[in-house]
Amino acid sequence: MRPNSGESTVQYAARLREKALSCNFVDIDDRIIEHLVQTTRHSEFVRKVLHKQWTLQEALNDAQIHEDTSVQIGAMGHQERDIARVSKKKKSFTAASDSRNDRGLNCRYCDMKHPFQKEKCPAYGKKV
């Protein structure tokens, strides 16, 4: 058996257990963990299982934590890309431009285009 696409390690182990029940293994948990080690694509998981000599339950707990964390990191990556996309958009004021704007320069305080007068800049005088 091999893990299905998108199948978690815990789900895969459950499928292995169902199949192993019909095989009359002496120690099903040992056979399942051996099979997980042989068929997983996660080398860090294999290293931990072998180095720490984990039981099946310990291995599944670690795999669950790793997979949950990966999902959270993936979700955060989408948020970061969305934030970056929004922050790249520059706001500009509709007031008449002056010679500084005609040269394509942005305000040194807010990095936006607007009439070059400190009083008109929303960032002037503000502290971070």
Short mmCIF file of N, CA, C and O in Angstrom, two decimals:
data_model
loop_
_atom_site.label_atom_id
_atom_site.label_comp_id
_atom_site.label_asym_id
_atom_site.label_seq_id
_atom_site.Cartn_x
_atom_site.Cartn_y
_atom_site.Cartn_z
N MET A 1 0.84 -1.19 0.00
CA MET A 1 0.00 0.00 0.00
C MET A 1 0.88 1.24 0.00
O MET A 1 2.00 1.22 0.51
N ARG A 2 0.34 2.30 -0.54
CA ARG A 2 1.01 3.59 -0.59
C ARG A 2 0.04 4.67 -0.09
O ARG A 2 -1.18 4.52 -0.23
N PRO A 3 0.58 5.77 0.44
CA PRO A 3 -0.32 6.87 0.86
C PRO A 3 -1.01 7.48 -0.35
O PRO A 3 -0.40 7.62 -1.41
N ASN A 4 -2.27 7.83 -0.19
CA ASN A 4 -3.02 8.51 -1.24
C ASN A 4 -2.67 9.99 -1.24
O ASN A 4 -2.27 10.54 -0.21
N SER A 5 -2.82 10.63 -2.36
CA SER A 5 -2.57 12.06 -2.47
C SER A 5 -3.47 12.82 -1.51
O SER A 5 -4.68 12.61 -1.48
N GLY A 6 -2.88 13.69 -0.69
CA GLY A 6 -3.65 14.49 0.26
C GLY A 6 -4.02 13.76 1.53
O GLY A 6 -4.68 14.33 2.40
N GLU A 7 -3.63 12.51 1.65
CA GLU A 7 -3.97 11.72 2.83
C GLU A 7 -2.96 12.01 3.95
O GLU A 7 -1.76 11.99 3.73
N SER A 8 -3.45 12.26 5.15
CA SER A 8 -2.55 12.50 6.28
C SER A 8 -1.92 11.18 6.72
O SER A 8 -2.40 10.09 6.39
N THR A 9 -0.84 11.28 7.46
CA THR A 9 -0.15 10.09 7.96
C THR A 9 -1.07 9.30 8.89
O THR A 9 -1.07 8.06 8.85
N VAL A 10 -1.85 9.99 9.69
CA VAL A 10 -2.78 9.31 10.60
C VAL A 10 -3.85 8.55 9.81
O VAL A 10 -4.18 7.40 10.13
N GLN A 11 -4.36 9.15 8.76
CA GLN A 11 -5.36 8.48 7.93
C GLN A 11 -4.75 7.27 7.24
O GLN A 11 -5.37 6.20 7.16
N TYR A 12 -3.54 7.43 6.75
CA TYR A 12 -2.83 6.33 6.08
C TYR A 12 -2.59 5.19 7.07
O TYR A 12 -2.82 4.02 6.74
N ALA A 13 -2.18 5.53 8.28
CA ALA A 13 -1.95 4.50 9.30
C ALA A 13 -3.25 3.75 9.63
O ALA A 13 -3.23 2.54 9.85
N ALA A 14 -4.36 4.45 9.63
CA ALA A 14 -5.65 3.80 9.88
C ALA A 14 -5.99 2.81 8.76
O ALA A 14 -6.47 1.69 9.03
N ARG A 15 -5.70 3.20 7.51
CA ARG A 15 -5.92 2.26 6.40
C ARG A 15 -5.01 1.05 6.52
O ARG A 15 -5.41 -0.08 6.25
N LEU A 16 -3.76 1.30 6.92
CA LEU A 16 -2.82 0.19 7.10
C LEU A 16 -3.30 -0.76 8.20
O LEU A 16 -3.19 -1.98 8.06
N ARG A 17 -3.83 -0.20 9.27
CA ARG A 17 -4.32 -1.03 10.38
C ARG A 17 -5.47 -1.93 9.91
O ARG A 17 -5.51 -3.12 10.23
N GLU A 18 -6.40 -1.35 9.14
CA GLU A 18 -7.52 -2.15 8.62
C GLU A 18 -7.00 -3.32 7.79
O GLU A 18 -7.48 -4.45 7.91
N LYS A 19 -6.03 -3.05 6.93
CA LYS A 19 -5.48 -4.09 6.07
C LYS A 19 -4.70 -5.11 6.90
O LYS A 19 -4.76 -6.32 6.64
N ALA A 20 -3.95 -4.63 7.91
CA ALA A 20 -3.10 -5.51 8.72
C ALA A 20 -3.92 -6.48 9.57
O ALA A 20 -3.43 -7.57 9.90
N LEU A 21 -5.14 -6.12 9.90
CA LEU A 21 -5.96 -7.00 10.73
C LEU A 21 -6.22 -8.35 10.05
O LEU A 21 -6.38 -9.37 10.72
N SER A 22 -6.21 -8.34 8.74
CA SER A 22 -6.46 -9.59 8.01
C SER A 22 -5.16 -10.38 7.75
O SER A 22 -5.20 -11.45 7.15
N CYS A 23 -4.02 -9.85 8.22
CA CYS A 23 -2.73 -10.50 7.92
C CYS A 23 -2.18 -11.35 9.07
O CYS A 23 -1.15 -11.98 8.91
N ASN A 24 -2.81 -11.33 10.21
CA ASN A 24 -2.37 -12.11 11.38
C ASN A 24 -0.95 -11.78 11.83
O ASN A 24 -0.17 -12.66 12.18
N PHE A 25 -0.60 -10.49 11.81
CA PHE A 25 0.71 -10.07 12.33
C PHE A 25 0.74 -10.24 13.83
O PHE A 25 -0.28 -10.10 14.51
N VAL A 26 1.92 -10.54 14.37
CA VAL A 26 2.08 -10.67 15.82
C VAL A 26 1.97 -9.30 16.47
O VAL A 26 1.26 -9.13 17.45
N ASP A 27 2.67 -8.31 15.93
CA ASP A 27 2.62 -6.96 16.48
C ASP A 27 2.26 -5.99 15.36
O ASP A 27 3.13 -5.53 14.62
N ILE A 28 0.99 -5.68 15.26
CA ILE A 28 0.49 -4.83 14.18
C ILE A 28 1.14 -3.45 14.20
O ILE A 28 1.54 -2.93 13.16
N ASP A 29 1.27 -2.85 15.39
CA ASP A 29 1.84 -1.50 15.48
C ASP A 29 3.26 -1.45 14.91
O ASP A 29 3.62 -0.52 14.21
N ASP A 30 4.08 -2.46 15.21
CA ASP A 30 5.44 -2.49 14.66
C ASP A 30 5.43 -2.61 13.14
O ASP A 30 6.23 -1.96 12.46
N ARG A 31 4.53 -3.42 12.60
CA ARG A 31 4.46 -3.57 11.15
C ARG A 31 3.99 -2.27 10.49
O ARG A 31 4.46 -1.89 9.42
N ILE A 32 3.05 -1.58 11.14
CA ILE A 32 2.53 -0.33 10.58
C ILE A 32 3.62 0.73 10.57
O ILE A 32 3.83 1.42 9.55
N ILE A 33 4.35 0.87 11.67
CA ILE A 33 5.39 1.90 11.71
C ILE A 33 6.51 1.57 10.72
O ILE A 33 7.06 2.47 10.07
N GLU A 34 6.83 0.30 10.55
CA GLU A 34 7.83 -0.09 9.55
C GLU A 34 7.37 0.32 8.15
O GLU A 34 8.14 0.84 7.35
N HIS A 35 6.09 0.07 7.89
CA HIS A 35 5.56 0.40 6.57
C HIS A 35 5.51 1.92 6.36
O HIS A 35 5.81 2.41 5.26
N LEU A 36 5.16 2.66 7.40
CA LEU A 36 5.15 4.13 7.30
C LEU A 36 6.55 4.64 6.96
O LEU A 36 6.71 5.51 6.10
N VAL A 37 7.56 4.11 7.63
CA VAL A 37 8.94 4.52 7.39
C VAL A 37 9.35 4.20 5.95
O VAL A 37 10.05 4.99 5.31
N GLN A 38 8.91 3.08 5.46
CA GLN A 38 9.31 2.66 4.11
C GLN A 38 8.59 3.44 3.00
O GLN A 38 9.11 3.56 1.90
N THR A 39 7.41 3.97 3.29
CA THR A 39 6.61 4.57 2.22
C THR A 39 6.43 6.09 2.32
O THR A 39 5.88 6.68 1.40
N THR A 40 6.90 6.70 3.39
CA THR A 40 6.71 8.14 3.52
C THR A 40 7.73 8.91 2.69
O THR A 40 8.82 8.42 2.41
N ARG A 41 7.35 10.12 2.32
CA ARG A 41 8.25 11.01 1.57
C ARG A 41 8.91 12.01 2.52
O ARG A 41 9.66 12.86 2.08
N HIS A 42 8.63 11.92 3.81
CA HIS A 42 9.14 12.88 4.79
C HIS A 42 10.37 12.31 5.50
O HIS A 42 10.25 11.54 6.45
N SER A 43 11.53 12.69 5.01
CA SER A 43 12.78 12.14 5.56
C SER A 43 12.98 12.52 7.02
O SER A 43 13.55 11.75 7.80
N GLU A 44 12.51 13.70 7.42
CA GLU A 44 12.65 14.11 8.83
C GLU A 44 11.84 13.20 9.73
O GLU A 44 12.27 12.84 10.82
N PHE A 45 10.67 12.79 9.28
CA PHE A 45 9.83 11.87 10.04
C PHE A 45 10.56 10.53 10.22
O PHE A 45 10.63 10.00 11.33
N VAL A 46 11.14 10.02 9.16
CA VAL A 46 11.87 8.75 9.22
C VAL A 46 13.04 8.86 10.18
O VAL A 46 13.27 7.98 11.01
N ARG A 47 13.78 9.97 10.09
CA ARG A 47 14.93 10.17 10.97
C ARG A 47 14.51 10.16 12.43
O ARG A 47 15.14 9.50 13.26
N LYS A 48 13.43 10.86 12.76
CA LYS A 48 12.96 10.91 14.15
C LYS A 48 12.51 9.53 14.63
O LYS A 48 12.85 9.12 15.74
N VAL A 49 11.75 8.84 13.81
CA VAL A 49 11.24 7.52 14.21
C VAL A 49 12.39 6.56 14.50
O VAL A 49 12.39 5.86 15.51
N LEU A 50 13.37 6.55 13.62
CA LEU A 50 14.49 5.63 13.78
C LEU A 50 15.41 6.04 14.92
O LEU A 50 15.84 5.21 15.72
N HIS A 51 15.69 7.32 15.02
CA HIS A 51 16.62 7.80 16.05
C HIS A 51 16.02 7.67 17.45
O HIS A 51 16.70 7.23 18.38
N LYS A 52 14.78 8.04 17.59
CA LYS A 52 14.13 8.04 18.91
C LYS A 52 13.44 6.72 19.24
O LYS A 52 12.91 6.56 20.32
N GLN A 53 13.42 5.81 18.28
CA GLN A 53 12.76 4.51 18.44
C GLN A 53 11.34 4.67 18.99
O GLN A 53 10.95 4.05 19.97
N TRP A 54 10.59 5.50 18.28
CA TRP A 54 9.23 5.80 18.70
C TRP A 54 8.29 4.62 18.54
O TRP A 54 8.46 3.78 17.66
N THR A 55 7.26 4.62 19.37
CA THR A 55 6.14 3.71 19.17
C THR A 55 5.29 4.29 18.05
O THR A 55 5.48 5.45 17.64
N LEU A 56 4.34 3.52 17.59
CA LEU A 56 3.46 4.00 16.54
C LEU A 56 2.71 5.25 17.01
O LEU A 56 2.62 6.24 16.27
N GLN A 57 2.21 5.25 18.22
CA GLN A 57 1.45 6.40 18.73
C GLN A 57 2.32 7.65 18.80
O GLN A 57 1.89 8.74 18.42
N GLU A 58 3.55 7.52 19.25
CA GLU A 58 4.47 8.67 19.30
C GLU A 58 4.74 9.20 17.89
O GLU A 58 4.75 10.41 17.67
N ALA A 59 4.94 8.30 16.95
CA ALA A 59 5.20 8.71 15.57
C ALA A 59 3.99 9.42 14.97
O ALA A 59 4.13 10.44 14.29
N LEU A 60 2.80 8.89 15.23
CA LEU A 60 1.59 9.50 14.69
C LEU A 60 1.33 10.87 15.32
O LEU A 60 0.88 11.80 14.64
N ASN A 61 1.62 11.00 16.63
CA ASN A 61 1.46 12.30 17.28
C ASN A 61 2.37 13.34 16.63
O ASN A 61 1.95 14.46 16.35
N ASP A 62 3.63 12.97 16.39
CA ASP A 62 4.57 13.89 15.75
C ASP A 62 4.13 14.21 14.33
O ASP A 62 4.20 15.37 13.91
N ALA A 63 3.71 13.21 13.60
CA ALA A 63 3.27 13.44 12.22
C ALA A 63 2.08 14.39 12.18
O ALA A 63 2.02 15.29 11.33
N GLN A 64 1.15 14.22 13.11
CA GLN A 64 -0.03 15.09 13.17
C GLN A 64 0.37 16.53 13.46
O GLN A 64 -0.11 17.46 12.80
N ILE A 65 1.28 16.72 14.39
CA ILE A 65 1.76 18.08 14.72
C ILE A 65 2.43 18.69 13.49
O ILE A 65 2.18 19.85 13.14
N HIS A 66 3.29 17.93 12.84
CA HIS A 66 3.99 18.43 11.65
C HIS A 66 3.02 18.81 10.54
O HIS A 66 3.15 19.86 9.92
N GLU A 67 2.03 17.96 10.29
CA GLU A 67 1.08 18.22 9.21
C GLU A 67 0.19 19.41 9.54
O GLU A 67 -0.09 20.24 8.67
N ASP A 68 -0.25 19.53 10.80
CA ASP A 68 -1.06 20.68 11.20
C ASP A 68 -0.27 21.97 11.05
O ASP A 68 -0.78 22.98 10.58
N THR A 69 1.00 21.93 11.47
CA THR A 69 1.85 23.11 11.36
C THR A 69 2.07 23.49 9.90
O THR A 69 2.04 24.67 9.54
N SER A 70 2.25 22.51 9.05
CA SER A 70 2.44 22.79 7.62
C SER A 70 1.22 23.46 7.02
O SER A 70 1.34 24.38 6.21
N VAL A 71 0.04 23.03 7.44
CA VAL A 71 -1.19 23.64 6.95
C VAL A 71 -1.27 25.09 7.41
O VAL A 71 -1.60 26.00 6.64
N GLN A 72 -0.91 25.34 8.69
CA GLN A 72 -0.95 26.70 9.22
C GLN A 72 0.06 27.60 8.51
O GLN A 72 -0.24 28.74 8.17
N ILE A 73 1.25 27.08 8.26
CA ILE A 73 2.27 27.85 7.57
C ILE A 73 1.82 28.17 6.15
O ILE A 73 2.01 29.27 5.65
N GLY A 74 1.19 27.19 5.51
CA GLY A 74 0.67 27.43 4.17
C GLY A 74 -0.38 28.52 4.16
O GLY A 74 -0.39 29.38 3.28
N ALA A 75 -1.25 28.52 5.16
CA ALA A 75 -2.28 29.56 5.24
C ALA A 75 -1.65 30.92 5.49
O ALA A 75 -2.08 31.92 4.93
N MET A 76 -0.62 30.95 6.33
CA MET A 76 0.06 32.22 6.60
C MET A 76 0.76 32.72 5.35
O MET A 76 0.82 33.92 5.10
N GLY A 77 1.30 31.83 4.55
CA GLY A 77 1.95 32.23 3.30
C GLY A 77 0.98 32.93 2.37
O GLY A 77 1.33 33.90 1.72
N HIS A 78 -0.26 32.43 2.32
CA HIS A 78 -1.28 33.09 1.49
C HIS A 78 -1.55 34.48 2.03
O HIS A 78 -1.68 35.43 1.27
N GLN A 79 -1.64 34.62 3.35
CA GLN A 79 -1.89 35.92 3.95
C GLN A 79 -0.75 36.88 3.64
O GLN A 79 -0.97 38.03 3.30
N GLU A 80 0.49 36.41 3.75
CA GLU A 80 1.64 37.26 3.48
C GLU A 80 1.65 37.72 2.02
O GLU A 80 1.93 38.88 1.73
N ARG A 81 1.32 36.83 1.10
CA ARG A 81 1.27 37.22 -0.31
C ARG A 81 0.17 38.24 -0.55
O ARG A 81 0.34 39.20 -1.29
N ASP A 82 -0.99 38.05 0.11
CA ASP A 82 -2.08 39.00 -0.04
C ASP A 82 -1.69 40.36 0.52
O ASP A 82 -1.97 41.39 -0.07
N ILE A 83 -1.03 40.37 1.67
CA ILE A 83 -0.59 41.63 2.28
C ILE A 83 0.42 42.31 1.38
O ILE A 83 0.36 43.51 1.14
N ALA A 84 1.37 41.55 0.85
CA ALA A 84 2.38 42.12 -0.03
C ALA A 84 1.73 42.70 -1.28
O ALA A 84 2.12 43.77 -1.75
N ARG A 85 0.74 42.02 -1.80
CA ARG A 85 0.06 42.49 -3.00
C ARG A 85 -0.64 43.83 -2.73
O ARG A 85 -0.57 44.75 -3.52
N VAL A 86 -1.29 43.94 -1.57
CA VAL A 86 -1.98 45.17 -1.22
C VAL A 86 -0.98 46.29 -0.95
O VAL A 86 -1.16 47.42 -1.39
N SER A 87 0.12 45.99 -0.26
CA SER A 87 1.07 47.04 0.10
C SER A 87 1.82 47.57 -1.12
O SER A 87 2.35 48.67 -1.06
N LYS A 88 1.87 46.83 -2.20
CA LYS A 88 2.55 47.30 -3.40
C LYS A 88 1.74 48.36 -4.13
O LYS A 88 2.27 49.13 -4.90
N LYS A 89 0.45 48.40 -3.88
CA LYS A 89 -0.39 49.39 -4.53
C LYS A 89 -0.14 50.74 -3.86
O LYS A 89 -0.23 50.87 -2.66
N LYS A 90 0.17 51.73 -4.65
CA LYS A 90 0.44 53.07 -4.14
C LYS A 90 -0.83 53.90 -4.22
O LYS A 90 -1.56 53.86 -5.20
N LYS A 91 -1.05 54.67 -3.16
CA LYS A 91 -2.16 55.61 -3.17
C LYS A 91 -1.65 56.92 -3.72
O LYS A 91 -0.51 57.28 -3.55
N SER A 92 -2.50 57.63 -4.38
CA SER A 92 -2.10 58.96 -4.84
C SER A 92 -3.25 59.91 -4.58
O SER A 92 -4.42 59.54 -4.63
N PHE A 93 -2.89 61.13 -4.30
CA PHE A 93 -3.89 62.16 -4.05
C PHE A 93 -4.31 62.76 -5.38
O PHE A 93 -3.55 62.80 -6.33
N THR A 94 -5.52 63.29 -5.44
CA THR A 94 -6.03 63.84 -6.69
C THR A 94 -5.74 65.33 -6.82
O THR A 94 -6.09 65.94 -7.81
N ALA A 95 -5.10 65.92 -5.84
CA ALA A 95 -4.79 67.35 -5.90
C ALA A 95 -3.81 67.61 -7.04
O ALA A 95 -3.10 66.73 -7.50
N ALA A 96 -3.75 68.86 -7.45
CA ALA A 96 -2.87 69.24 -8.56
C ALA A 96 -1.42 68.92 -8.21
O ALA A 96 -0.97 69.13 -7.10
N SER A 97 -0.69 68.42 -9.18
CA SER A 97 0.69 68.04 -8.93
C SER A 97 1.60 69.24 -9.11
O SER A 97 1.28 70.19 -9.81
N ASP A 98 2.76 69.19 -8.45
CA ASP A 98 3.73 70.24 -8.62
C ASP A 98 4.91 69.72 -9.41
O ASP A 98 4.88 68.61 -9.93
N SER A 99 5.96 70.48 -9.50
CA SER A 99 7.10 70.08 -10.31
C SER A 99 7.75 68.81 -9.80
O SER A 99 8.28 68.02 -10.56
N ARG A 100 7.73 68.58 -8.49
CA ARG A 100 8.32 67.36 -7.93
C ARG A 100 7.56 66.14 -8.46
O ARG A 100 8.16 65.14 -8.85
N ASN A 101 6.24 66.20 -8.49
CA ASN A 101 5.44 65.09 -9.00
C ASN A 101 5.61 64.94 -10.50
O ASN A 101 5.56 63.84 -11.03
N ASP A 102 5.79 66.04 -11.19
CA ASP A 102 5.99 65.98 -12.64
C ASP A 102 7.26 65.21 -12.98
O ASP A 102 7.35 64.59 -14.03
N ARG A 103 8.23 65.24 -12.09
CA ARG A 103 9.47 64.50 -12.31
C ARG A 103 9.33 63.04 -11.88
O ARG A 103 10.26 62.27 -11.96
N GLY A 104 8.15 62.66 -11.39
CA GLY A 104 7.92 61.27 -10.99
C GLY A 104 8.45 60.93 -9.61
O GLY A 104 8.66 59.77 -9.30
N LEU A 105 8.67 61.92 -8.75
CA LEU A 105 9.21 61.67 -7.42
C LEU A 105 8.06 61.55 -6.41
O LEU A 105 7.08 62.28 -6.49
N ASN A 106 8.24 60.67 -5.47
CA ASN A 106 7.25 60.49 -4.41
C ASN A 106 7.68 61.28 -3.19
O ASN A 106 8.86 61.60 -3.00
N CYS A 107 6.75 61.57 -2.34
CA CYS A 107 7.00 62.28 -1.08
C CYS A 107 7.98 61.48 -0.23
O CYS A 107 7.85 60.26 -0.11
N ARG A 108 8.93 62.17 0.41
CA ARG A 108 9.92 61.47 1.23
C ARG A 108 9.36 61.02 2.56
O ARG A 108 9.95 60.22 3.25
N TYR A 109 8.19 61.52 2.96
CA TYR A 109 7.59 61.14 4.24
C TYR A 109 6.64 59.94 4.11
O TYR A 109 6.61 59.06 4.95
N CYS A 110 5.85 59.93 3.05
CA CYS A 110 4.84 58.87 2.91
C CYS A 110 5.04 58.01 1.66
O CYS A 110 4.32 57.04 1.47
N ASP A 111 5.98 58.39 0.80
CA ASP A 111 6.27 57.66 -0.43
C ASP A 111 5.08 57.59 -1.39
O ASP A 111 4.91 56.64 -2.12
N MET A 112 4.23 58.61 -1.33
CA MET A 112 3.11 58.70 -2.26
C MET A 112 3.24 60.00 -3.06
O MET A 112 3.99 60.90 -2.70
N LYS A 113 2.50 60.08 -4.13
CA LYS A 113 2.49 61.29 -4.94
C LYS A 113 1.37 62.20 -4.45
O LYS A 113 0.23 61.77 -4.33
N HIS A 114 1.71 63.44 -4.14
CA HIS A 114 0.76 64.47 -3.77
C HIS A 114 1.47 65.80 -3.88
O HIS A 114 2.69 65.84 -4.04
N PRO A 115 0.74 66.91 -3.84
CA PRO A 115 1.42 68.20 -3.92
C PRO A 115 2.53 68.25 -2.86
O PRO A 115 2.33 67.87 -1.71
N PHE A 116 3.69 68.69 -3.26
CA PHE A 116 4.84 68.68 -2.36
C PHE A 116 4.75 69.84 -1.38
O PHE A 116 5.37 70.88 -1.55
N GLN A 117 3.93 69.62 -0.38
CA GLN A 117 3.79 70.55 0.74
C GLN A 117 3.68 69.68 1.98
O GLN A 117 2.82 68.80 2.06
N LYS A 118 4.53 69.92 2.95
CA LYS A 118 4.55 69.08 4.16
C LYS A 118 3.17 68.99 4.79
O LYS A 118 2.77 67.92 5.27
N GLU A 119 2.45 70.10 4.80
CA GLU A 119 1.14 70.13 5.47
C GLU A 119 0.12 69.20 4.79
O GLU A 119 -0.83 68.75 5.41
N LYS A 120 0.34 68.90 3.52
CA LYS A 120 -0.59 68.03 2.76
C LYS A 120 -0.23 66.56 2.89
O LYS A 120 -0.97 65.71 2.44
N CYS A 121 0.91 66.27 3.49
CA CYS A 121 1.35 64.88 3.63
C CYS A 121 0.73 64.27 4.88
O CYS A 121 0.88 64.80 5.97
N PRO A 122 0.05 63.13 4.75
CA PRO A 122 -0.57 62.50 5.92
C PRO A 122 0.46 61.92 6.89
O PRO A 122 0.15 61.70 8.06
N ALA A 123 1.70 61.73 6.45
CA ALA A 123 2.71 61.12 7.31
C ALA A 123 3.61 62.17 7.99
O ALA A 123 4.29 61.84 8.96
N TYR A 124 3.61 63.40 7.49
CA TYR A 124 4.52 64.41 8.03
C TYR A 124 4.23 64.68 9.51
O TYR A 124 3.08 64.85 9.91
N GLY A 125 5.27 64.65 10.31
CA GLY A 125 5.15 64.93 11.74
C GLY A 125 4.73 63.74 12.57
O GLY A 125 4.68 63.81 13.78
N LYS A 126 4.40 62.64 11.95
CA LYS A 126 3.98 61.43 12.68
C LYS A 126 5.22 60.62 13.06
O LYS A 126 6.22 60.64 12.37
N LYS A 127 5.12 59.91 14.16
CA LYS A 127 6.21 59.04 14.59
C LYS A 127 5.75 57.60 14.51
O LYS A 127 4.59 57.29 14.73
N VAL A 128 6.68 56.74 14.20
CA VAL A 128 6.39 55.31 14.06
C VAL A 128 6.24 54.67 15.40
O VAL A 128 6.83 54.90 16.35
#
